[in-house]
Amino acid sequence: MRGKTVVITGGTSGIGEVAAIELAKKGARIVLIARDRERAHATFAKLNAIEALSALTGYYGDLSLIADVKRVAEQIAAVEPKIDVLINNAGAMFTSRQTTAEGLEKTFAVNHMAYFVLTNALLPKIKATPGARIVSTASDAHRGAKLDFDDLQSAKSYSGFSVYGESKLCNILFNRELAKRLQGSGVTANCLHPGFVATRFGDNNPGFLGVAIRIAKPLAALSPEKGAETIVYLASSPQVEGKSGGYYYKCAPATPTKEAQSDADAKRLWDVSAKIAGIGA
Ligand SMILES: NC(=O)c1ccc[n+]([C@@H]2O[C@H](COP(=O)([O-])OP(=O)(O)OC[C@H]3O[C@@H](n4cnc5c(N)ncnc54)[C@H](OP(=O)(O)O)[C@@H]3O)[C@@H](O)[C@H]2O)c1
């Protein structure tokens, strides 16, 4: 990975931070997109301890806001000469329904729209980088999820886990359509399930569910080091060179649900997302 630039979201915690560290150990230059400068600087300190890493760069924005994602992407596109790997990884779950200042349900906004808008905005730069890769963190939480295209903002009914599962189904459908659109471009797009991993994930939630998540993690979950392995594999391994459109778990192809394999839904989600983001489909 020496000489390669890796842009990553959600690199200030959990799976993303470990992936950034492991890719830095392989020689990659890490570009963080973060919402919190202090947390980014704490990650930079860990990255800097690895070896003399030159020019660690941070770009700052709230990925639940399309305007912030577009602004950050514009800054990156203006400054970074190339992007070898984009890792869409920032994600969250909210036990009660919240909306952003732009009127989107927050899980949909952070977990899906940020992946969609950031990728599309950086695509010209990514396509101009030979052999570039896009890696998106999805989840087996998509199992059991179905998309209601008449209620993508979950305004009619809301359950934190269900809406989270739907957002992760969006990740796989997004990756499917993206890979299709990237055919022949030399850029690959793959997504993954990291496993159930003990990170800060879910800690933002008060109440019973938040407590249950905090209790379950140390009992059942993998370490962030284990959880990051498939991200690192998809971002760097020669074994997946040229492979695209896959869903991976434990560094091997996995089969997502039939809902996640629907070309029609993948295209429909792409078109709806482009409309929401105000970009050409
Ligand atoms: N943990 C699991 O068991 C598990 C299982 C399957 C899939 N996943 C997926 O793995 C990914 C990473 O999660 P994790 O487990 O590593 O969780 P985590 O420790 O909570 O890390 C989440 C990361 O996303 C960032 N983030 C969240 N909301 C953001 C926003 N609005 N703007 C900018 N950044 C934001 C966080 O930034 P801050 O540092 O500022 O909070 C943090 O860097 C997510 O996509 C999640 O859905 C996790």
Coordinates of C-alpha atoms and ligand atoms in Angstrom, one line a residue:
M1 CA 0.0 0.0 0.0
R2 CA 3.1 2.3 0.0
G3 CA 2.3 5.4 -2.1
K4 CA -1.4 4.8 -1.9
T5 CA -4.0 7.2 -0.5
V6 CA -6.8 5.8 1.5
V7 CA -9.8 8.0 2.3
I8 CA -11.9 6.6 5.2
T9 CA -15.0 7.6 7.1
G10 CA -15.6 6.5 10.6
G11 CA -11.8 6.2 11.1
T12 CA -11.9 7.7 14.5
S13 CA -13.3 4.7 16.3
G14 CA -13.9 0.9 16.3
I15 CA -13.5 -1.0 13.1
G16 CA -12.6 2.0 10.9
E17 CA -9.8 3.2 13.2
V18 CA -8.2 -0.3 13.3
A19 CA -8.6 -0.6 9.5
A20 CA -6.8 2.8 9.1
I21 CA -4.0 1.7 11.5
E22 CA -3.5 -1.6 9.7
L23 CA -3.5 0.1 6.2
A24 CA -1.0 2.7 7.6
K25 CA 1.2 -0.2 8.8
K26 CA 1.2 -1.4 5.2
G27 CA 2.4 2.0 4.1
A28 CA -0.8 3.7 3.0
R29 CA -1.3 7.4 3.5
I30 CA -4.6 7.8 5.5
V31 CA -7.0 10.6 4.9
L32 CA -9.7 10.8 7.6
I33 CA -13.2 12.2 7.2
A34 CA -14.4 12.9 10.7
R35 CA -16.9 15.0 12.6
D36 CA -14.8 15.7 15.7
R37 CA -11.3 17.2 15.4
E38 CA -10.3 16.0 18.9
R39 CA -11.2 12.4 18.0
A40 CA -9.4 12.7 14.7
H41 CA -6.3 14.0 16.4
A42 CA -6.4 11.1 18.8
T43 CA -6.4 8.7 15.8
F44 CA -3.7 10.7 14.1
A45 CA -1.5 10.2 17.2
K46 CA -2.0 6.4 16.9
L47 CA -1.2 6.6 13.2
N48 CA 1.8 8.7 13.7
A49 CA 3.2 6.2 16.2
I50 CA 3.3 3.5 13.5
E51 CA 6.1 4.9 11.4
A52 CA 7.0 8.3 10.0
L53 CA 3.8 8.8 8.2
S54 CA 3.9 11.9 6.1
A55 CA 1.0 14.3 5.7
L56 CA -1.9 12.7 7.6
T57 CA -4.9 14.8 6.6
G58 CA -8.3 15.3 8.1
Y59 CA -11.4 16.7 6.6
Y60 CA -14.3 17.6 8.9
G61 CA -18.0 17.4 8.6
D62 CA -21.2 15.8 9.9
L63 CA -21.9 12.9 7.6
S64 CA -25.6 13.0 8.4
L65 CA -25.8 16.2 6.4
I66 CA -25.7 16.0 2.6
A67 CA -24.4 19.6 2.5
D68 CA -21.4 18.6 4.7
V69 CA -20.7 15.5 2.7
K70 CA -20.6 17.5 -0.5
R71 CA -18.4 20.2 1.0
V72 CA -15.9 17.7 2.4
A73 CA -15.9 15.8 -1.0
E74 CA -15.2 19.1 -2.8
Q75 CA -12.3 19.9 -0.5
I76 CA -10.8 16.4 -0.9
A77 CA -11.2 16.5 -4.7
A78 CA -9.6 19.9 -4.8
V79 CA -6.6 18.9 -2.7
E80 CA -5.9 15.2 -3.1
P81 CA -4.1 14.3 -6.3
K82 CA -5.5 10.8 -6.3
I83 CA -7.7 8.3 -4.3
D84 CA -6.6 4.7 -4.4
V85 CA -9.1 3.5 -1.8
L86 CA -12.3 5.0 -0.5
I87 CA -13.7 3.3 2.6
N88 CA -17.3 4.2 3.4
N89 CA -17.5 3.0 7.0
A90 CA -19.1 5.6 9.4
G91 CA -22.4 4.3 10.7
A92 CA -24.7 4.4 13.7
M93 CA -28.0 3.2 15.1
F94 CA -30.6 5.3 16.8
T95 CA -33.2 3.7 19.1
S96 CA -35.5 6.6 18.7
R97 CA -36.3 8.3 15.4
Q98 CA -34.4 11.5 14.7
T99 CA -34.3 13.7 11.7
T100 CA -31.5 15.9 10.4
A101 CA -31.7 19.6 9.6
E102 CA -32.2 18.5 6.0
G103 CA -35.3 16.5 7.0
L104 CA -33.9 13.0 6.5
E105 CA -34.2 10.2 9.1
K106 CA -30.8 10.1 10.7
T107 CA -29.9 6.4 10.2
F108 CA -30.7 6.6 6.5
A109 CA -28.8 9.8 6.2
V110 CA -25.5 8.7 7.9
N111 CA -25.5 5.0 6.9
H112 CA -26.7 5.3 3.4
M113 CA -26.8 8.8 2.0
A114 CA -23.3 9.7 3.1
Y115 CA -21.9 6.6 1.3
F116 CA -23.9 7.5 -1.8
V117 CA -23.1 11.2 -1.9
L118 CA -19.4 10.9 -0.9
T119 CA -18.7 8.1 -3.5
N120 CA -20.5 9.9 -6.3
A121 CA -18.7 13.2 -5.5
L122 CA -15.3 11.5 -5.4
L123 CA -15.9 9.2 -8.4
P124 CA -14.1 11.3 -11.0
K125 CA -10.9 11.3 -8.8
I126 CA -11.3 7.6 -8.0
K127 CA -11.8 6.7 -11.7
A128 CA -8.7 8.6 -12.6
T129 CA -6.6 6.5 -10.1
P130 CA -5.6 3.2 -11.8
G131 CA -6.8 0.1 -9.9
A132 CA -8.8 2.1 -7.3
R133 CA -11.1 0.4 -4.9
I134 CA -14.3 1.4 -3.1
V135 CA -15.1 -0.6 0.1
S136 CA -18.3 -0.1 2.0
T137 CA -19.1 -1.5 5.5
A138 CA -22.5 -3.1 5.4
S139 CA -23.8 -5.7 7.9
D140 CA -25.5 -9.1 8.3
A141 CA -28.1 -6.9 10.1
H142 CA -29.6 -6.6 6.6
R143 CA -30.9 -10.1 7.0
G144 CA -34.7 -9.9 7.5
A145 CA -34.8 -6.3 6.2
K146 CA -37.0 -5.1 3.4
L147 CA -37.1 -1.7 1.9
D148 CA -40.4 0.2 1.8
F149 CA -39.8 2.7 -1.0
D150 CA -42.9 4.6 0.1
D151 CA -41.4 5.2 3.5
L152 CA -37.6 5.3 3.2
Q153 CA -37.6 7.9 6.0
S154 CA -39.4 5.5 8.4
A155 CA -42.0 8.2 9.2
K156 CA -44.9 5.6 9.4
S157 CA -43.2 3.3 11.9
Y158 CA -39.8 3.2 13.5
S159 CA -37.8 0.6 15.3
G160 CA -34.1 1.3 15.7
F161 CA -32.9 -2.2 14.9
S162 CA -35.2 -2.6 11.8
V163 CA -34.3 0.8 10.4
Y164 CA -30.6 0.0 11.0
G165 CA -31.0 -3.3 9.1
E166 CA -32.7 -1.5 6.3
S167 CA -29.8 1.0 6.1
K168 CA -27.4 -1.9 5.8
L169 CA -29.5 -3.4 3.1
C170 CA -29.2 0.0 1.3
N171 CA -25.4 -0.4 1.6
I172 CA -25.4 -3.7 -0.2
L173 CA -27.9 -2.5 -2.9
F174 CA -25.8 0.6 -3.3
N175 CA -22.7 -1.5 -3.8
R176 CA -24.5 -3.7 -6.3
E177 CA -25.5 -0.8 -8.5
L178 CA -22.2 1.0 -8.1
A179 CA -20.2 -2.1 -9.2
K180 CA -22.5 -2.4 -12.2
R181 CA -21.9 1.3 -13.2
L182 CA -18.2 0.9 -12.7
Q183 CA -17.9 -2.1 -15.0
G184 CA -15.0 -1.5 -17.5
S185 CA -13.7 1.5 -15.5
G186 CA -11.0 -0.4 -13.6
V187 CA -12.5 0.6 -10.3
T188 CA -13.9 -2.1 -8.0
A189 CA -16.6 -1.8 -5.4
N190 CA -17.2 -4.4 -2.6
C191 CA -19.0 -4.4 0.7
L192 CA -18.7 -6.5 3.8
H193 CA -20.0 -7.7 7.1
P194 CA -17.4 -7.2 9.9
G195 CA -19.1 -9.5 12.4
F196 CA -20.5 -8.5 15.8
V197 CA -17.7 -6.3 17.1
A198 CA -17.1 -4.6 20.4
T199 CA -16.8 -1.0 19.4
R200 CA -18.5 2.2 20.5
F201 CA -21.3 1.2 18.2
G202 CA -24.8 1.7 19.9
D203 CA -23.3 3.5 22.9
N204 CA -25.0 6.7 21.8
N205 CA -28.4 5.2 22.8
P206 CA -30.0 5.7 26.2
G207 CA -32.5 3.3 27.8
F208 CA -32.9 -0.5 27.8
L209 CA -31.6 -1.2 24.3
G210 CA -28.4 0.9 24.8
V211 CA -27.7 -0.9 28.1
A212 CA -28.4 -4.3 26.4
I213 CA -25.9 -3.5 23.6
R214 CA -23.3 -2.4 26.2
I215 CA -23.7 -5.7 28.1
A216 CA -23.8 -7.9 25.1
K217 CA -20.6 -6.6 23.4
P218 CA -18.0 -7.8 25.9
L219 CA -19.7 -11.2 26.1
A220 CA -20.3 -12.0 22.5
A221 CA -18.4 -9.6 20.3
L222 CA -15.2 -9.8 18.3
S223 CA -12.3 -7.4 18.9
P224 CA -12.2 -4.4 16.5
E225 CA -8.9 -5.9 15.2
K226 CA -10.8 -9.0 14.1
G227 CA -13.7 -6.9 12.8
A228 CA -11.4 -4.7 10.6
E229 CA -9.8 -7.7 8.8
T230 CA -12.3 -7.8 5.9
I231 CA -12.0 -4.1 5.3
V232 CA -8.3 -4.3 5.2
Y233 CA -8.5 -7.4 2.9
L234 CA -10.9 -5.7 0.4
A235 CA -8.8 -2.5 0.5
S236 CA -5.4 -4.0 0.0
S237 CA -5.3 -7.7 -0.9
P238 CA -4.1 -8.8 -4.4
Q239 CA -6.6 -11.7 -4.0
V240 CA -9.5 -9.3 -4.7
E241 CA -7.8 -7.3 -7.5
G242 CA -10.4 -6.8 -10.3
K243 CA -13.2 -8.5 -8.2
S244 CA -16.3 -6.3 -7.8
G245 CA -19.9 -6.3 -6.6
G246 CA -19.3 -8.7 -3.8
Y247 CA -20.5 -9.0 -0.2
Y248 CA -17.7 -10.4 2.0
Y249 CA -17.5 -11.8 5.5
K250 CA -14.3 -13.2 7.1
C251 CA -12.3 -12.2 4.0
A252 CA -14.4 -14.5 1.8
P253 CA -17.4 -14.0 -0.5
A254 CA -20.8 -14.4 1.3
T255 CA -24.3 -14.5 0.0
P256 CA -26.6 -11.7 1.1
T257 CA -30.4 -12.0 1.2
K258 CA -32.4 -12.2 -2.0
E259 CA -33.7 -8.6 -1.2
A260 CA -30.0 -7.5 -1.3
Q261 CA -29.6 -9.2 -4.7
S262 CA -32.4 -7.3 -6.4
D263 CA -31.1 -5.4 -9.4
A264 CA -34.4 -3.5 -9.7
D265 CA -34.3 -2.3 -6.1
A266 CA -30.6 -1.4 -6.4
K267 CA -31.4 0.8 -9.4
R268 CA -34.5 2.2 -7.8
L269 CA -32.6 3.1 -4.6
W270 CA -29.8 4.7 -6.7
D271 CA -32.4 6.9 -8.5
V272 CA -34.2 7.9 -5.3
S273 CA -30.9 8.7 -3.6
A274 CA -29.7 10.8 -6.5
K275 CA -33.0 12.8 -6.4
I276 CA -32.7 13.3 -2.6
A277 CA -29.0 14.4 -3.0
G278 CA -29.8 16.7 -5.9
I279 CA -27.3 15.0 -8.2
G280 CA -27.7 13.5 -11.7
A281 CA -28.7 9.8 -11.6
Ligands
LIG1 N1 -19.8 -3.1 15.7 C1 -20.5 -4.0 15.1 O1 -20.9 -5.1 15.6 C2 -20.9 -3.9 13.6 C3 -21.5 -5.0 13.0 C4 -21.8 -4.8 11.6 C5 -21.6 -3.6 11.0 N2 -21.0 -2.6 11.7 C6 -20.7 -1.3 10.9 O2 -19.4 -1.0 11.1 C7 -19.2 0.4 10.8 C8 -18.3 1.0 11.9 O3 -19.0 0.9 13.2 P1 -18.2 0.6 14.5 O4 -18.7 -0.7 15.1 O5 -16.7 0.7 14.3 O6 -18.8 1.8 15.4 P2 -18.2 3.0 16.2 O7 -17.0 2.5 17.1 O8 -19.3 3.6 16.9 O9 -17.6 3.9 15.1 C9 -18.5 4.7 14.2 C10 -17.6 5.7 13.4 O10 -18.6 6.4 12.6 C11 -18.4 7.8 12.9 N3 -19.6 8.5 12.7 C12 -20.9 8.2 13.2 N4 -21.8 9.1 12.9 C13 -21.1 10.1 12.2 C14 -21.5 11.3 11.6 N5 -22.7 11.8 11.6 N6 -20.5 12.1 10.9 C15 -19.2 11.6 10.9 N7 -18.8 10.5 11.4 C16 -19.7 9.7 12.1 C17 -17.9 7.9 14.3 O11 -17.3 9.1 14.6 P3 -17.0 9.6 16.2 O12 -15.7 9.0 16.5 O13 -17.0 11.1 16.1 O14 -18.2 9.1 17.0 C18 -17.0 6.7 14.4 O15 -15.7 7.1 13.8 C19 -20.7 1.0 10.8 O16 -21.0 1.2 9.4 C20 -21.5 -0.1 11.3 O17 -22.8 -0.1 10.8 C21 -20.6 -2.7 13.0

